Protein backbone atom coordinates (compact mmCIF):
# COMPACT_ATOMS: atom_id res chain seq x y z
CA MET A 1 148.29 -68.85 -97.93
CA LYS A 2 148.96 -66.39 -99.79
CA GLY A 3 148.70 -63.11 -97.62
CA GLY A 4 147.83 -65.19 -94.98
CA LYS A 5 149.81 -65.70 -91.94
CA ASN A 6 152.91 -67.30 -91.82
CA LEU A 7 152.54 -70.82 -90.53
CA ARG A 8 154.96 -73.25 -88.48
CA ILE A 9 155.57 -76.21 -90.08
CA ALA A 10 156.27 -79.56 -89.59
CA ALA A 11 158.18 -82.09 -92.59
CA LEU A 12 158.36 -85.20 -92.47
CA ALA A 13 161.30 -87.69 -93.72
CA SER A 14 161.48 -91.56 -93.34
CA SER A 15 164.40 -93.04 -93.84
CA ARG A 16 161.79 -96.46 -95.01
CA GLY A 17 161.50 -93.68 -98.04
CA GLY A 18 164.14 -92.22 -100.23
CA GLY A 19 162.74 -91.13 -104.32
CA ASP A 20 159.48 -89.73 -101.88
CA TRP A 21 162.09 -86.79 -99.29
CA HIS A 22 162.56 -84.62 -102.85
CA PRO A 23 159.34 -83.65 -103.23
CA THR A 24 158.70 -82.63 -99.50
CA PHE A 25 161.83 -81.20 -98.89
CA ALA A 26 161.57 -79.09 -101.61
CA LEU A 27 157.87 -77.73 -100.46
CA ALA A 28 159.52 -76.82 -97.26
CA SER A 29 162.25 -75.08 -98.75
CA GLY A 30 160.13 -72.49 -100.46
CA LEU A 31 157.76 -72.39 -97.63
CA ARG A 32 160.29 -71.27 -95.50
CA LEU A 33 161.69 -69.07 -98.72
CA ARG A 34 158.38 -67.32 -97.76
CA GLY A 35 158.65 -66.91 -94.81
CA HIS A 36 156.77 -70.19 -92.66
CA ASP A 37 158.94 -72.02 -89.61
CA VAL A 38 159.66 -75.50 -91.23
CA ALA A 39 161.04 -78.29 -89.76
CA ILE A 40 161.97 -81.37 -91.04
CA ILE A 41 161.18 -84.18 -88.88
CA CYS A 42 163.93 -87.31 -89.35
CA ASP A 43 166.70 -89.30 -88.78
CA TYR A 44 169.56 -89.60 -89.07
CA SER A 45 170.50 -91.29 -92.11
CA VAL A 46 168.36 -88.13 -93.78
CA SER A 47 169.85 -84.83 -91.98
CA ASP A 48 172.96 -85.57 -93.57
CA LEU A 49 170.71 -84.73 -97.13
CA ILE A 50 169.36 -81.76 -95.53
CA GLY A 51 172.56 -80.79 -92.61
CA PRO A 52 173.64 -78.16 -96.01
CA THR A 53 170.67 -76.14 -96.19
CA PRO A 54 169.39 -74.11 -93.38
CA LEU A 55 166.12 -75.98 -93.02
CA ARG A 56 165.39 -77.30 -89.21
CA VAL A 57 166.14 -80.63 -87.90
CA VAL A 58 164.17 -82.67 -85.01
CA LEU A 59 165.59 -85.87 -85.16
CA VAL A 60 163.81 -89.28 -84.11
CA PRO A 61 164.44 -93.13 -83.51
CA ALA A 62 165.24 -94.34 -87.08
CA GLN A 63 162.31 -96.42 -88.91
CA PRO A 64 164.32 -99.65 -89.42
CA ALA A 65 164.22 -101.37 -92.94
CA ASN A 66 163.31 -105.06 -93.42
CA ARG A 67 165.50 -106.45 -95.88
CA ASN A 68 165.45 -109.94 -98.26
CA ARG A 69 168.40 -111.93 -98.85
CA GLU A 70 168.53 -109.83 -102.31
CA GLY A 71 169.04 -106.70 -100.22
CA GLU A 72 165.90 -105.31 -101.44
CA ARG A 73 163.13 -103.44 -99.12
CA ASP A 74 160.36 -105.81 -97.67
CA GLY A 75 157.10 -104.81 -98.18
CA ALA A 76 153.13 -105.76 -97.20
CA GLU A 77 153.10 -108.54 -100.22
CA LYS A 78 156.05 -109.71 -98.38
CA GLY A 79 154.17 -110.94 -94.63
CA GLU A 80 154.47 -106.84 -93.35
CA PRO A 81 151.01 -105.99 -93.48
CA ASP A 82 152.51 -102.56 -91.84
CA PRO A 83 155.49 -101.22 -92.58
CA LEU A 84 155.32 -97.63 -91.45
CA LEU A 85 153.83 -98.24 -88.23
CA HIS A 86 156.50 -98.93 -86.46
CA TRP A 87 158.61 -95.52 -87.03
CA ALA A 88 154.73 -93.29 -86.49
CA ASN A 89 155.42 -95.58 -82.74
CA SER A 90 158.69 -95.07 -81.12
CA ALA A 91 159.14 -91.56 -83.18
CA MET A 92 155.17 -90.50 -81.06
CA PRO A 93 157.81 -90.07 -77.55
CA VAL A 94 159.65 -87.14 -78.99
CA LEU A 95 157.28 -85.32 -80.51
CA GLU A 96 154.59 -85.07 -78.21
CA LYS A 97 156.75 -82.63 -75.85
CA VAL A 98 158.03 -81.61 -79.91
CA PHE A 99 154.52 -80.17 -80.49
CA SER A 100 153.79 -79.42 -77.37
CA CYS A 101 155.41 -76.67 -77.06
CA TRP A 102 155.70 -75.34 -80.97
CA LYS A 103 152.28 -76.30 -81.57
CA PRO A 104 152.23 -76.99 -85.54
CA ASN A 105 150.15 -75.35 -88.34
CA LEU A 106 150.67 -78.00 -90.99
CA ILE A 107 151.90 -81.56 -91.70
CA LEU A 108 153.58 -82.28 -94.96
CA SER A 109 153.92 -86.23 -95.15
CA PRO A 110 155.28 -89.00 -97.82
CA LEU A 111 154.50 -91.49 -99.09
CA MET A 112 155.94 -93.31 -95.77
CA GLY A 113 155.32 -91.10 -93.43
CA MET A 114 151.78 -91.25 -93.71
CA ARG A 115 150.95 -93.51 -90.09
CA LEU A 116 153.32 -90.58 -88.64
CA ALA A 117 150.77 -87.91 -90.40
CA ILE A 118 148.20 -89.17 -89.09
CA ALA A 119 148.78 -90.18 -85.18
CA LEU A 120 150.20 -86.13 -85.14
CA SER A 121 146.97 -84.59 -86.89
CA ASN A 122 144.51 -86.70 -84.60
CA ARG A 123 146.69 -85.96 -81.40
CA ASN A 124 147.21 -82.56 -82.09
CA GLN A 125 143.88 -81.28 -84.48
CA VAL A 126 146.59 -79.82 -86.96
CA PRO A 127 145.84 -80.70 -90.58
CA TRP A 128 147.88 -82.65 -92.87
CA CYS A 129 148.77 -82.33 -96.22
CA LEU A 130 150.18 -86.35 -98.35
CA VAL A 131 153.56 -85.15 -100.97
CA ASN A 132 153.04 -87.36 -103.43
CA PRO A 133 155.98 -88.34 -105.18
CA SER A 134 155.02 -89.39 -108.47
CA PHE A 135 151.85 -90.89 -110.74
CA TYR A 136 147.77 -90.41 -109.52
CA PHE A 137 146.81 -92.82 -107.74
CA GLY A 138 143.28 -93.05 -105.68
CA GLU A 139 139.70 -93.71 -106.33
CA ASN A 140 138.28 -94.75 -109.57
CA PRO A 141 142.11 -94.74 -111.92
CA ARG A 142 142.29 -95.52 -115.31
CA HIS A 143 143.85 -98.22 -115.49
CA THR A 144 143.88 -101.10 -113.80
CA TRP A 145 146.56 -102.07 -110.97
CA GLU A 146 148.45 -104.19 -112.31
CA ASP A 147 148.98 -102.20 -115.55
CA ASP A 148 150.29 -99.60 -113.09
CA PHE A 149 152.20 -101.47 -110.64
CA HIS A 150 155.21 -103.08 -110.76
CA PRO A 151 154.05 -106.89 -108.60
CA ARG A 152 156.59 -105.73 -106.00
CA ALA A 153 154.47 -102.39 -105.94
CA ARG A 154 151.16 -103.30 -106.20
CA ASP A 155 149.79 -104.51 -102.84
CA ARG A 156 151.42 -102.33 -100.52
CA PHE A 157 150.01 -99.12 -103.19
CA ARG A 158 146.37 -100.91 -102.90
CA THR A 159 146.18 -102.29 -99.78
CA LEU A 160 148.16 -99.47 -97.53
CA PHE A 161 149.13 -96.23 -99.69
CA GLY A 162 145.74 -95.79 -101.63
CA PRO A 163 143.71 -96.24 -97.63
CA LEU A 164 146.04 -94.40 -95.64
CA SER A 165 146.08 -91.66 -98.72
CA ARG A 166 142.60 -90.78 -98.46
CA ARG A 167 143.00 -90.09 -94.47
CA ALA A 168 144.96 -86.42 -95.69
CA ASN A 169 143.52 -83.25 -96.01
CA ILE A 170 144.76 -82.82 -98.71
CA VAL A 171 146.95 -84.40 -101.17
CA LEU A 172 149.42 -82.84 -104.49
CA HIS A 173 150.66 -84.81 -107.09
CA SER A 174 153.80 -84.31 -108.73
CA THR A 175 152.32 -85.11 -112.09
CA LEU A 176 150.72 -83.12 -114.35
CA PRO A 177 147.08 -84.24 -116.57
CA GLU A 178 148.75 -83.35 -119.81
CA PHE A 179 151.19 -86.90 -119.34
CA ASP A 180 149.00 -88.89 -116.30
CA ILE A 181 145.57 -89.94 -117.59
CA ALA A 182 143.62 -89.34 -113.84
CA PRO A 183 140.12 -89.23 -112.97
CA GLU A 184 137.90 -86.50 -112.08
CA LEU A 185 140.09 -85.71 -108.80
CA PRO A 186 138.51 -85.75 -104.85
CA PRO A 187 138.28 -82.01 -104.57
CA ASN A 188 141.30 -82.02 -101.51
CA HIS A 189 143.39 -83.47 -104.80
CA PHE A 190 145.75 -81.71 -106.96
CA MET A 191 148.19 -81.95 -109.79
CA VAL A 192 151.10 -79.67 -108.97
CA GLY A 193 153.30 -80.98 -111.82
CA PRO A 194 156.38 -82.29 -110.55
CA ILE A 195 158.21 -80.56 -107.76
CA LEU A 196 162.01 -80.87 -107.88
CA TRP A 197 164.82 -80.63 -105.42
CA ASP A 198 168.73 -79.98 -106.07
CA GLY A 199 169.68 -79.64 -102.08
CA PRO A 200 173.72 -79.25 -101.88
CA LEU A 201 175.62 -82.04 -101.24
CA ARG A 202 179.48 -82.35 -100.82
CA LEU A 203 180.33 -83.20 -103.91
CA SER A 204 184.30 -84.53 -102.98
CA SER A 205 183.46 -87.78 -104.92
CA VAL A 206 182.05 -86.94 -108.29
CA LYS A 207 184.12 -85.60 -111.32
CA ARG A 208 183.30 -83.13 -111.88
CA ALA A 209 183.82 -82.61 -115.98
CA SER A 210 181.79 -81.30 -119.03
CA ASN A 211 182.51 -85.15 -120.20
CA THR A 212 180.19 -86.37 -117.41
CA ILE A 213 176.93 -88.74 -117.39
CA LEU A 214 174.73 -89.09 -115.19
CA LEU A 215 173.42 -92.40 -114.81
CA SER A 216 170.04 -92.60 -112.38
CA VAL A 217 168.31 -95.26 -110.87
CA SER A 218 164.41 -95.54 -108.74
CA THR A 219 164.31 -96.13 -105.01
CA ALA A 220 162.44 -99.86 -106.02
CA PRO A 221 164.29 -100.87 -109.84
CA GLN A 222 162.61 -103.28 -112.10
CA ASP A 223 164.25 -105.97 -114.00
CA ASP A 224 164.15 -104.21 -117.20
CA GLU A 225 165.34 -100.83 -116.05
CA LEU A 226 168.49 -102.84 -114.47
CA ARG A 227 168.97 -104.74 -117.55
CA PHE A 228 169.43 -101.51 -119.49
CA ILE A 229 171.16 -99.38 -116.68
CA ARG A 230 173.98 -102.27 -116.66
CA ALA A 231 173.70 -101.59 -121.26
CA ALA A 232 174.53 -98.50 -120.34
CA LEU A 233 177.60 -98.97 -117.69
CA GLN A 234 178.78 -101.40 -120.82
CA GLY A 235 178.49 -99.37 -123.29
CA LEU A 236 179.65 -95.81 -121.90
CA ALA A 237 182.93 -97.60 -119.94
CA THR A 238 184.43 -97.81 -123.85
CA GLN A 239 183.20 -93.82 -124.54
CA ASN A 240 185.94 -91.00 -123.20
CA LEU A 241 183.41 -90.03 -120.73
CA GLU A 242 183.32 -89.37 -116.89
CA VAL A 243 180.12 -91.73 -115.67
CA THR A 244 178.48 -91.24 -112.40
CA LEU A 245 175.62 -94.24 -111.32
CA THR A 246 173.46 -92.90 -108.46
CA PHE A 247 172.25 -96.01 -106.82
CA PRO A 248 169.83 -96.94 -103.94
CA SER A 249 172.14 -98.39 -101.17
CA ALA A 250 169.97 -101.46 -100.00
CA SER A 251 169.65 -103.20 -104.13
CA ARG A 252 173.29 -102.15 -104.69
CA PRO A 253 173.61 -105.62 -104.67
CA LEU A 254 171.23 -106.05 -107.60
CA ILE A 255 174.95 -104.07 -109.97
CA ASP A 256 177.25 -105.68 -110.62
CA ALA A 257 181.32 -104.93 -109.83
CA GLU A 258 182.14 -105.69 -113.20
CA HIS A 259 179.79 -103.62 -114.86
CA VAL A 260 180.04 -100.76 -112.78
CA GLY A 261 183.40 -100.66 -113.15
CA ALA A 262 185.46 -97.02 -113.56
CA ALA A 263 182.09 -95.32 -112.94
CA THR A 264 181.15 -93.54 -109.62
CA LEU A 265 179.13 -95.07 -107.24
CA LEU A 266 176.53 -92.70 -105.55
CA SER A 267 173.25 -93.14 -102.93
CA PHE A 268 172.12 -89.44 -104.48
CA VAL A 269 172.95 -86.34 -106.52
CA PRO A 270 171.36 -82.53 -107.04
CA HIS A 271 171.30 -82.54 -110.99
């Protein structure tokens, strides 16, 4: 797009996601700074994160998050073959009107927005770009699915995300070949390095001090990760430190209150 015309770009963000939002927001912010007309398409829960920024927001109905009794998000492996379809169906009536007036030239989609991106692309003849927030997954991987993925996510990537990603016009992987061993990439795939976004946030609940320690848990924490966090919280509790732990809301029941102690618990902190 260097030297070309300014584009109208729709960036999707489903409340079903979390860790996949921030690379999409980073691209949207950078493209806006370069003069493009960018709008974030999301629901109220995501718009709170965008609110303090100059990015324009188009609100659509929320994606319901089915949860099991342990507070984890259910996936394709739990009898939900396409958890992205409901959001696509509920958002389309709103976005048909938006697209008919605004006429975007490009759609940016995180993993959890792919079904909606495909529907919008097909309906409006607009190319779409998948923003993969992590390591390469796709055709001819060098590692087996069992080596690369936790069982809870394996089926989702192999049977849902993989086939949907192959329908994207372009795929950006937030990784580098130096530490992500991938096969020869398809011609429309690019490893662009980590795409980072530290959006503004109201930090009234964060204790600002030079002795602050930040612990961060992934969107879908695994057992060994939780053991590490519990041990870190227990060890840091005896030190003269201010501890902030970022933890996905849906998985908070997995950390006992006794482990949290005096630490500040938040869903997200720019750092």
